[in-house]
Every structure is written in C-alpha cells, then in structure tokens.
Amino acid sequence: MRLHVIDHPLVAHKLTVLRNQETASPTFRLLVDELVTLLAYEATREVRTEPHMITTPVTTTVGTRIADPRPLVVPILRAGLGMLDGMTRLLPTAEVGFLGMQRDEQTFEAVTYANRLPDDLTGRQCFLLDPMLATGGTLIAAINFLFDRGARDVTAVCLLAAPEGLDILDKAIGDRVDVKVVVAAVDERLDENGYIVPGLGDAGDRLYGVVD
Ligand code: URA
C-alpha cells in the first residue's frame, strides 16, 4: 500500500476550517468539494493515458488522452457522496459506481447494504471516495469488493486517516493489489468510539445533518 499525504498550505487551511465545529453544513460541503479537487490532482497522477492525434489551428500533433476502459469513481455512501463532484470535476469522463457501507457501531465492522457497480472490473482503475479512514474496516471491505470483481488498481481518496486504520489496512491488503491512499492529513489516533482525534466529527452528519 502506498500512502500520499498532501502537504499543501491550501489543503491545511481548508482542513482547519472543516475541523472547526462552528463550520455549518453548507460551508462544510463546499470545503469538502474544494479539498477533494485538490486531492484528486494527486490521486489521478497515475491515471492511464494513451497517445491521441489532434490537429491544432497550426499543425497536427500527438497529444494525450485518458485511456479506455474509463476510470471508475466509487463513493462509499453516505459520506463519500459529498466527495463525488470534487472528484468528477477533474475526471469528468469517469464512470461512477456506488457502494453503500455502514459501520456497525458495536463491532465497528463494515456492512454492505447497497451496490451499483459493474460485475467485471478487470483492468479498471478504481477511485474509492470515503472521507474518514478510521478503523479501516469500511475501506478494507470496499477494496475486497472491487478486488472480487477483478480490480487490481485501487486509489482511496480520504480527507483524514487514523494511524490505526492505516496500519490495519496495510496488513489486510498487503501486496495483493496495487492500493494507493491519498489523504489530506493523518491524525493522532482513534478514540474509544472509533472517531478520529482531533478529526472533524461524523463526516456524514456534518455534510448532511443527523438522520435518526
Ligand atoms: N467516521 C466519521 O465520520 N468520523 C470519524 O471520526 C470516524 C469515522
């Protein structure tokens, strides 16, 4: 597994506003969108391309275009949905699939409750969107889900990660797949409820409000 922590003053600034409990949902959503676009620049660094012949007003030349099969962007519902526009802004030709995963608050295990993905992901570059890499359970389950369908090249885009979750993810994934994790910051630790510290709270609730 390869970890990329985006060290950039704009990322650090926007993340600080995001962490602030005074930041209300509309601003929070906007900042997540902007942050993901900044992370997407790094996350797509190895997107597959092919040569493409074009004619400029002056001459013909060989340029570059994103190769087929198109990359697949997969937000993990619900909080990953808040990252979708920021990602597809940089990758507008990507296909979008969905994975619904919920954390069991007792066991912290990830439970899949919905999926809308192609059955065959052989040769597809996949980009998983999940704002909080906390215990790692959800991401491991999502990567295995893609892996079972033939994907081998998976990049997870997260806002925050906990060292514990990164460790568990690394042990669980090992060298089985080409996995890259792109994050805005690695925080201190997890608390006893599985929340990232200092973190930003429940990302889904802060994006969309509390749903009982
Ligand atoms: N999920 C969240 O939304 N926040 C955390 O801190 C951990 C998991």
PDB file of C-alpha atoms and ligand atoms in Angstrom:
ATOM      1  CA  MET A   1       0.000   0.000   0.000  1.00  0.00           C
ATOM      2  CA  ARG A   2       1.275   3.459  -0.842  1.00  0.00           C
ATOM      3  CA  LEU A   3       0.303   6.458   1.303  1.00  0.00           C
ATOM      4  CA  HIS A   4       0.326  10.031  -0.012  1.00  0.00           C
ATOM      5  CA  VAL A   5      -0.300  12.814   2.482  1.00  0.00           C
ATOM      6  CA  ILE A   6      -0.932  16.037   0.599  1.00  0.00           C
ATOM      7  CA  ASP A   7       1.317  18.647   2.102  1.00  0.00           C
ATOM      8  CA  HIS A   8      -0.041  21.940   0.743  1.00  0.00           C
ATOM      9  CA  PRO A   9      -0.967  25.193   2.526  1.00  0.00           C
ATOM     10  CA  LEU A  10      -4.395  25.403   0.849  1.00  0.00           C
ATOM     11  CA  VAL A  11      -5.209  21.864   1.946  1.00  0.00           C
ATOM     12  CA  ALA A  12      -4.085  22.606   5.522  1.00  0.00           C
ATOM     13  CA  HIS A  13      -6.103  25.836   5.627  1.00  0.00           C
ATOM     14  CA  LYS A  14      -9.317  24.328   4.280  1.00  0.00           C
ATOM     15  CA  LEU A  15      -8.970  21.288   6.538  1.00  0.00           C
ATOM     16  CA  THR A  16      -8.690  23.524   9.592  1.00  0.00           C
ATOM     17  CA  VAL A  17     -11.939  25.298   8.710  1.00  0.00           C
ATOM     18  CA  LEU A  18     -13.539  21.892   8.129  1.00  0.00           C
ATOM     19  CA  ARG A  19     -12.459  20.622  11.540  1.00  0.00           C
ATOM     20  CA  ASN A  20     -13.966  23.643  13.332  1.00  0.00           C
ATOM     21  CA  GLN A  21     -17.254  22.639  14.934  1.00  0.00           C
ATOM     22  CA  GLU A  22     -18.615  26.137  14.188  1.00  0.00           C
ATOM     23  CA  THR A  23     -18.475  25.411  10.431  1.00  0.00           C
ATOM     24  CA  ALA A  24     -22.036  24.767   9.273  1.00  0.00           C
ATOM     25  CA  SER A  25     -23.110  22.168   6.679  1.00  0.00           C
ATOM     26  CA  PRO A  26     -23.277  24.478   3.609  1.00  0.00           C
ATOM     27  CA  THR A  27     -19.683  25.696   4.141  1.00  0.00           C
ATOM     28  CA  PHE A  28     -18.591  22.198   5.132  1.00  0.00           C
ATOM     29  CA  ARG A  29     -19.936  20.751   1.858  1.00  0.00           C
ATOM     30  CA  LEU A  30     -18.238  23.454  -0.182  1.00  0.00           C
ATOM     31  CA  LEU A  31     -14.897  22.886   1.547  1.00  0.00           C
ATOM     32  CA  VAL A  32     -15.071  19.108   1.110  1.00  0.00           C
ATOM     33  CA  ASP A  33     -15.713  19.687  -2.579  1.00  0.00           C
ATOM     34  CA  GLU A  34     -12.708  22.011  -2.898  1.00  0.00           C
ATOM     35  CA  LEU A  35     -10.434  19.745  -0.859  1.00  0.00           C
ATOM     36  CA  VAL A  36     -11.305  16.688  -2.926  1.00  0.00           C
ATOM     37  CA  THR A  37     -10.477  18.544  -6.126  1.00  0.00           C
ATOM     38  CA  LEU A  38      -7.040  19.315  -4.675  1.00  0.00           C
ATOM     39  CA  LEU A  39      -6.591  15.679  -3.575  1.00  0.00           C
ATOM     40  CA  ALA A  40      -7.850  14.434  -6.950  1.00  0.00           C
ATOM     41  CA  TYR A  41      -4.929  16.147  -8.674  1.00  0.00           C
ATOM     42  CA  GLU A  42      -2.531  13.840  -6.805  1.00  0.00           C
ATOM     43  CA  ALA A  43      -4.848  10.811  -6.804  1.00  0.00           C
ATOM     44  CA  THR A  44      -5.040  10.823 -10.616  1.00  0.00           C
ATOM     45  CA  ARG A  45      -1.293  11.208 -11.166  1.00  0.00           C
ATOM     46  CA  GLU A  46      -1.058   7.632 -12.469  1.00  0.00           C
ATOM     47  CA  VAL A  47      -4.299   7.566 -14.421  1.00  0.00           C
ATOM     48  CA  ARG A  48      -3.766   5.546 -17.585  1.00  0.00           C
ATOM     49  CA  THR A  49      -3.383   7.592 -20.752  1.00  0.00           C
ATOM     50  CA  GLU A  50      -2.775   6.916 -24.427  1.00  0.00           C
ATOM     51  CA  PRO A  51      -1.385   8.976 -27.307  1.00  0.00           C
ATOM     52  CA  HIS A  52      -4.036  10.915 -29.223  1.00  0.00           C
ATOM     53  CA  MET A  53      -3.542  12.594 -32.592  1.00  0.00           C
ATOM     54  CA  ILE A  54      -5.157  16.024 -32.978  1.00  0.00           C
ATOM     55  CA  THR A  55      -4.998  18.953 -35.346  1.00  0.00           C
ATOM     56  CA  THR A  56      -4.357  22.370 -33.822  1.00  0.00           C
ATOM     57  CA  PRO A  57      -5.027  25.538 -35.850  1.00  0.00           C
ATOM     58  CA  VAL A  58      -1.329  25.324 -36.809  1.00  0.00           C
ATOM     59  CA  THR A  59      -0.430  21.652 -37.322  1.00  0.00           C
ATOM     60  CA  THR A  60      -1.156  18.079 -36.375  1.00  0.00           C
ATOM     61  CA  THR A  61       0.413  16.745 -33.215  1.00  0.00           C
ATOM     62  CA  VAL A  62       0.217  13.784 -30.888  1.00  0.00           C
ATOM     63  CA  GLY A  63      -1.297  14.665 -27.515  1.00  0.00           C
ATOM     64  CA  THR A  64      -2.544  12.594 -24.597  1.00  0.00           C
ATOM     65  CA  ARG A  65      -5.963  11.370 -23.559  1.00  0.00           C
ATOM     66  CA  ILE A  66      -7.300   9.187 -20.761  1.00  0.00           C
ATOM     67  CA  ALA A  67      -7.311   5.591 -21.985  1.00  0.00           C
ATOM     68  CA  ASP A  68     -10.180   3.119 -22.117  1.00  0.00           C
ATOM     69  CA  PRO A  69     -11.540   1.449 -20.083  1.00  0.00           C
ATOM     70  CA  ARG A  70     -12.551   4.630 -18.338  1.00  0.00           C
ATOM     71  CA  PRO A  71     -11.633   5.040 -14.664  1.00  0.00           C
ATOM     72  CA  LEU A  72     -14.336   4.166 -12.175  1.00  0.00           C
ATOM     73  CA  VAL A  73     -15.129   6.504  -9.288  1.00  0.00           C
ATOM     74  CA  VAL A  74     -16.899   4.842  -6.356  1.00  0.00           C
ATOM     75  CA  PRO A  75     -18.188   6.980  -3.491  1.00  0.00           C
ATOM     76  CA  ILE A  76     -18.952   4.977  -0.362  1.00  0.00           C
ATOM     77  CA  LEU A  77     -22.394   6.061   0.810  1.00  0.00           C
ATOM     78  CA  ARG A  78     -23.341   8.165   2.585  1.00  0.00           C
ATOM     79  CA  ALA A  79     -20.422  10.499   3.358  1.00  0.00           C
ATOM     80  CA  GLY A  80     -18.445   9.623   0.214  1.00  0.00           C
ATOM     81  CA  LEU A  81     -21.222  11.193  -1.835  1.00  0.00           C
ATOM     82  CA  GLY A  82     -20.048  14.608  -0.605  1.00  0.00           C
ATOM     83  CA  MET A  83     -16.744  13.954  -2.402  1.00  0.00           C
ATOM     84  CA  LEU A  84     -18.159  12.946  -5.777  1.00  0.00           C
ATOM     85  CA  ASP A  85     -18.432  16.325  -7.506  1.00  0.00           C
ATOM     86  CA  GLY A  86     -14.939  17.348  -6.408  1.00  0.00           C
ATOM     87  CA  MET A  87     -13.536  14.177  -7.973  1.00  0.00           C
ATOM     88  CA  THR A  88     -15.506  14.127 -11.212  1.00  0.00           C
ATOM     89  CA  ARG A  89     -14.687  17.795 -11.791  1.00  0.00           C
ATOM     90  CA  LEU A  90     -11.138  16.663 -12.587  1.00  0.00           C
ATOM     91  CA  LEU A  91     -12.190  13.343 -14.110  1.00  0.00           C
ATOM     92  CA  PRO A  92     -15.403  14.132 -15.990  1.00  0.00           C
ATOM     93  CA  THR A  93     -15.215  11.094 -18.289  1.00  0.00           C
ATOM     94  CA  ALA A  94     -15.036   8.626 -15.405  1.00  0.00           C
ATOM     95  CA  GLU A  95     -17.888   6.221 -14.779  1.00  0.00           C
ATOM     96  CA  VAL A  96     -19.469   6.365 -11.346  1.00  0.00           C
ATOM     97  CA  GLY A  97     -20.496   3.352  -9.285  1.00  0.00           C
ATOM     98  CA  PHE A  98     -21.873   3.292  -5.746  1.00  0.00           C
ATOM     99  CA  LEU A  99     -21.180   1.233  -2.649  1.00  0.00           C
ATOM    100  CA  GLY A 100     -23.406   1.537   0.391  1.00  0.00           C
ATOM    101  CA  MET A 101     -21.487   0.598   3.516  1.00  0.00           C
ATOM    102  CA  GLN A 102     -22.377   1.195   7.100  1.00  0.00           C
ATOM    103  CA  ARG A 103     -20.312   0.836  10.198  1.00  0.00           C
ATOM    104  CA  ASP A 104     -21.833  -1.372  12.890  1.00  0.00           C
ATOM    105  CA  GLU A 105     -21.415   0.946  15.887  1.00  0.00           C
ATOM    106  CA  GLN A 106     -20.907  -2.008  18.285  1.00  0.00           C
ATOM    107  CA  THR A 107     -18.374  -4.078  16.350  1.00  0.00           C
ATOM    108  CA  PHE A 108     -17.130  -1.283  14.017  1.00  0.00           C
ATOM    109  CA  GLU A 109     -17.429  -3.890  11.209  1.00  0.00           C
ATOM    110  CA  ALA A 110     -18.490  -2.672   7.762  1.00  0.00           C
ATOM    111  CA  VAL A 111     -21.793  -3.976   6.434  1.00  0.00           C
ATOM    112  CA  THR A 112     -22.584  -3.642   2.684  1.00  0.00           C
ATOM    113  CA  TYR A 113     -26.217  -2.585   2.214  1.00  0.00           C
ATOM    114  CA  ALA A 114     -26.160  -1.489  -1.453  1.00  0.00           C
ATOM    115  CA  ASN A 115     -24.023  -1.660  -4.538  1.00  0.00           C
ATOM    116  CA  ARG A 116     -24.281  -0.406  -8.088  1.00  0.00           C
ATOM    117  CA  LEU A 117     -21.078  -1.478  -9.808  1.00  0.00           C
ATOM    118  CA  PRO A 118     -20.132  -3.328 -12.988  1.00  0.00           C
ATOM    119  CA  ASP A 119     -19.707  -7.097 -12.353  1.00  0.00           C
ATOM    120  CA  ASP A 120     -16.385  -7.159 -14.163  1.00  0.00           C
ATOM    121  CA  LEU A 121     -13.763  -4.625 -13.099  1.00  0.00           C
ATOM    122  CA  THR A 122     -10.819  -6.308 -14.812  1.00  0.00           C
ATOM    123  CA  GLY A 123      -8.347  -3.683 -15.973  1.00  0.00           C
ATOM    124  CA  ARG A 124     -10.314  -0.788 -14.436  1.00  0.00           C
ATOM    125  CA  GLN A 125      -8.604   1.872 -12.385  1.00  0.00           C
ATOM    126  CA  CYS A 126     -10.867   2.483  -9.402  1.00  0.00           C
ATOM    127  CA  PHE A 127     -11.069   5.538  -7.146  1.00  0.00           C
ATOM    128  CA  LEU A 128     -12.827   4.957  -3.828  1.00  0.00           C
ATOM    129  CA  LEU A 129     -14.154   8.030  -2.029  1.00  0.00           C
ATOM    130  CA  ASP A 130     -14.517   7.858   1.744  1.00  0.00           C
ATOM    131  CA  PRO A 131     -13.778  10.940   3.866  1.00  0.00           C
ATOM    132  CA  MET A 132     -12.727   9.175   7.076  1.00  0.00           C
ATOM    133  CA  LEU A 133     -10.265   6.276   7.202  1.00  0.00           C
ATOM    134  CA  ALA A 134     -10.857   5.468  10.869  1.00  0.00           C
ATOM    135  CA  THR A 135     -10.675   1.758  11.811  1.00  0.00           C
ATOM    136  CA  GLY A 136     -10.058   0.812   8.180  1.00  0.00           C
ATOM    137  CA  GLY A 137     -12.948  -1.686   8.210  1.00  0.00           C
ATOM    138  CA  THR A 138     -15.058   0.062   5.573  1.00  0.00           C
ATOM    139  CA  LEU A 139     -12.163   0.613   3.200  1.00  0.00           C
ATOM    140  CA  ILE A 140     -10.918  -2.975   3.532  1.00  0.00           C
ATOM    141  CA  ALA A 141     -14.422  -4.270   2.780  1.00  0.00           C
ATOM    142  CA  ALA A 142     -14.749  -1.883  -0.199  1.00  0.00           C
ATOM    143  CA  ILE A 143     -11.338  -2.808  -1.628  1.00  0.00           C
ATOM    144  CA  ASN A 144     -12.165  -6.507  -1.261  1.00  0.00           C
ATOM    145  CA  PHE A 145     -15.483  -5.853  -3.013  1.00  0.00           C
ATOM    146  CA  LEU A 146     -13.653  -4.333  -6.006  1.00  0.00           C
ATOM    147  CA  PHE A 147     -10.920  -6.973  -5.830  1.00  0.00           C
ATOM    148  CA  ASP A 148     -13.519  -9.776  -6.024  1.00  0.00           C
ATOM    149  CA  ARG A 149     -14.718  -8.237  -9.317  1.00  0.00           C
ATOM    150  CA  GLY A 150     -11.264  -8.233 -10.846  1.00  0.00           C
ATOM    151  CA  ALA A 151      -9.962  -4.748  -9.976  1.00  0.00           C
ATOM    152  CA  ARG A 152      -6.262  -4.581  -9.088  1.00  0.00           C
ATOM    153  CA  ASP A 153      -5.569  -0.860  -9.191  1.00  0.00           C
ATOM    154  CA  VAL A 154      -7.404   0.995  -6.424  1.00  0.00           C
ATOM    155  CA  THR A 155      -6.836   4.511  -5.110  1.00  0.00           C
ATOM    156  CA  ALA A 156      -8.672   5.554  -1.954  1.00  0.00           C
ATOM    157  CA  VAL A 157      -9.226   9.297  -1.569  1.00  0.00           C
ATOM    158  CA  CYS A 158      -9.844  10.280   2.061  1.00  0.00           C
ATOM    159  CA  LEU A 159      -9.837  13.547   3.952  1.00  0.00           C
ATOM    160  CA  LEU A 160      -8.463  12.175   7.220  1.00  0.00           C
ATOM    161  CA  ALA A 161      -6.871   8.914   8.309  1.00  0.00           C
ATOM    162  CA  ALA A 162      -6.062   7.455  11.710  1.00  0.00           C
ATOM    163  CA  PRO A 163      -2.691   5.694  12.111  1.00  0.00           C
ATOM    164  CA  GLU A 164      -4.504   2.624  13.494  1.00  0.00           C
ATOM    165  CA  GLY A 165      -6.700   2.333  10.400  1.00  0.00           C
ATOM    166  CA  LEU A 166      -3.758   2.781   8.024  1.00  0.00           C
ATOM    167  CA  ASP A 167      -1.912   0.024   9.861  1.00  0.00           C
ATOM    168  CA  ILE A 168      -4.838  -2.389   9.697  1.00  0.00           C
ATOM    169  CA  LEU A 169      -5.419  -1.560   6.026  1.00  0.00           C
ATOM    170  CA  ASP A 170      -1.772  -2.161   5.186  1.00  0.00           C
ATOM    171  CA  LYS A 171      -1.795  -5.541   6.969  1.00  0.00           C
ATOM    172  CA  ALA A 172      -5.102  -6.595   5.375  1.00  0.00           C
ATOM    173  CA  ILE A 173      -4.250  -5.569   1.825  1.00  0.00           C
ATOM    174  CA  GLY A 174      -0.529  -6.286   1.765  1.00  0.00           C
ATOM    175  CA  ASP A 175       0.767  -6.730  -1.774  1.00  0.00           C
ATOM    176  CA  ARG A 176      -2.412  -8.349  -3.132  1.00  0.00           C
ATOM    177  CA  VAL A 177      -3.487  -5.282  -5.021  1.00  0.00           C
ATOM    178  CA  ASP A 178      -1.966  -2.022  -6.132  1.00  0.00           C
ATOM    179  CA  VAL A 179      -3.525   0.210  -3.465  1.00  0.00           C
ATOM    180  CA  LYS A 180      -2.778   3.874  -3.026  1.00  0.00           C
ATOM    181  CA  VAL A 181      -4.264   6.047  -0.267  1.00  0.00           C
ATOM    182  CA  VAL A 182      -4.369   9.819  -0.768  1.00  0.00           C
ATOM    183  CA  VAL A 183      -5.217  11.848   2.341  1.00  0.00           C
ATOM    184  CA  ALA A 184      -5.180  15.479   3.421  1.00  0.00           C
ATOM    185  CA  ALA A 185      -3.807  14.548   6.872  1.00  0.00           C
ATOM    186  CA  VAL A 186      -3.013  11.639   9.168  1.00  0.00           C
ATOM    187  CA  ASP A 187      -4.372  12.482  12.615  1.00  0.00           C
ATOM    188  CA  GLU A 188      -3.232  11.420  16.100  1.00  0.00           C
ATOM    189  CA  ARG A 189      -5.390   8.417  16.970  1.00  0.00           C
ATOM    190  CA  LEU A 190      -8.826   6.866  17.308  1.00  0.00           C
ATOM    191  CA  ASP A 191     -10.897   7.394  20.430  1.00  0.00           C
ATOM    192  CA  GLU A 192     -12.817   4.643  22.246  1.00  0.00           C
ATOM    193  CA  ASN A 193     -15.831   5.202  19.961  1.00  0.00           C
ATOM    194  CA  GLY A 194     -13.788   4.786  16.784  1.00  0.00           C
ATOM    195  CA  TYR A 195     -13.709   8.510  15.997  1.00  0.00           C
ATOM    196  CA  ILE A 196     -10.603  10.144  14.598  1.00  0.00           C
ATOM    197  CA  VAL A 197      -8.856  12.569  17.024  1.00  0.00           C
ATOM    198  CA  PRO A 198      -8.691  15.538  16.574  1.00  0.00           C
ATOM    199  CA  GLY A 199     -10.760  14.716  13.476  1.00  0.00           C
ATOM    200  CA  LEU A 200     -13.841  16.602  12.367  1.00  0.00           C
ATOM    201  CA  GLY A 201     -16.621  14.547  13.948  1.00  0.00           C
ATOM    202  CA  ASP A 202     -19.091  12.454  11.973  1.00  0.00           C
ATOM    203  CA  ALA A 203     -18.454  13.403   8.346  1.00  0.00           C
ATOM    204  CA  GLY A 204     -21.889  12.231   7.169  1.00  0.00           C
ATOM    205  CA  ASP A 205     -23.692  14.247   9.834  1.00  0.00           C
ATOM    206  CA  ARG A 206     -21.611  17.343   9.163  1.00  0.00           C
ATOM    207  CA  LEU A 207     -22.278  17.077   5.420  1.00  0.00           C
ATOM    208  CA  TYR A 208     -25.951  16.198   5.511  1.00  0.00           C
ATOM    209  CA  GLY A 209     -27.188  16.619   9.090  1.00  0.00           C
ATOM    210  CA  VAL A 210     -28.126  13.975  11.645  1.00  0.00           C
ATOM    211  CA  VAL A 211     -30.526  11.309  10.369  1.00  0.00           C
ATOM    212  CA  ASP A 212     -32.205   9.138  13.030  1.00  0.00           C
TER     213      ASP A 212
HETATM  214  N1  URA B   1     -16.400   8.296  10.655  1.00  0.00           N
HETATM  215  C1  URA B   1     -16.580   9.620  10.800  1.00  0.00           C
HETATM  216  O1  URA B   1     -17.452  10.219  10.182  1.00  0.00           O
HETATM  217  N2  URA B   1     -15.777  10.282  11.673  1.00  0.00           N
HETATM  218  C2  URA B   1     -14.798   9.673  12.361  1.00  0.00           C
HETATM  219  O2  URA B   1     -14.083  10.336  13.119  1.00  0.00           O
HETATM  220  C3  URA B   1     -14.632   8.278  12.190  1.00  0.00           C
HETATM  221  C4  URA B   1     -15.445   7.616  11.325  1.00  0.00           C
END
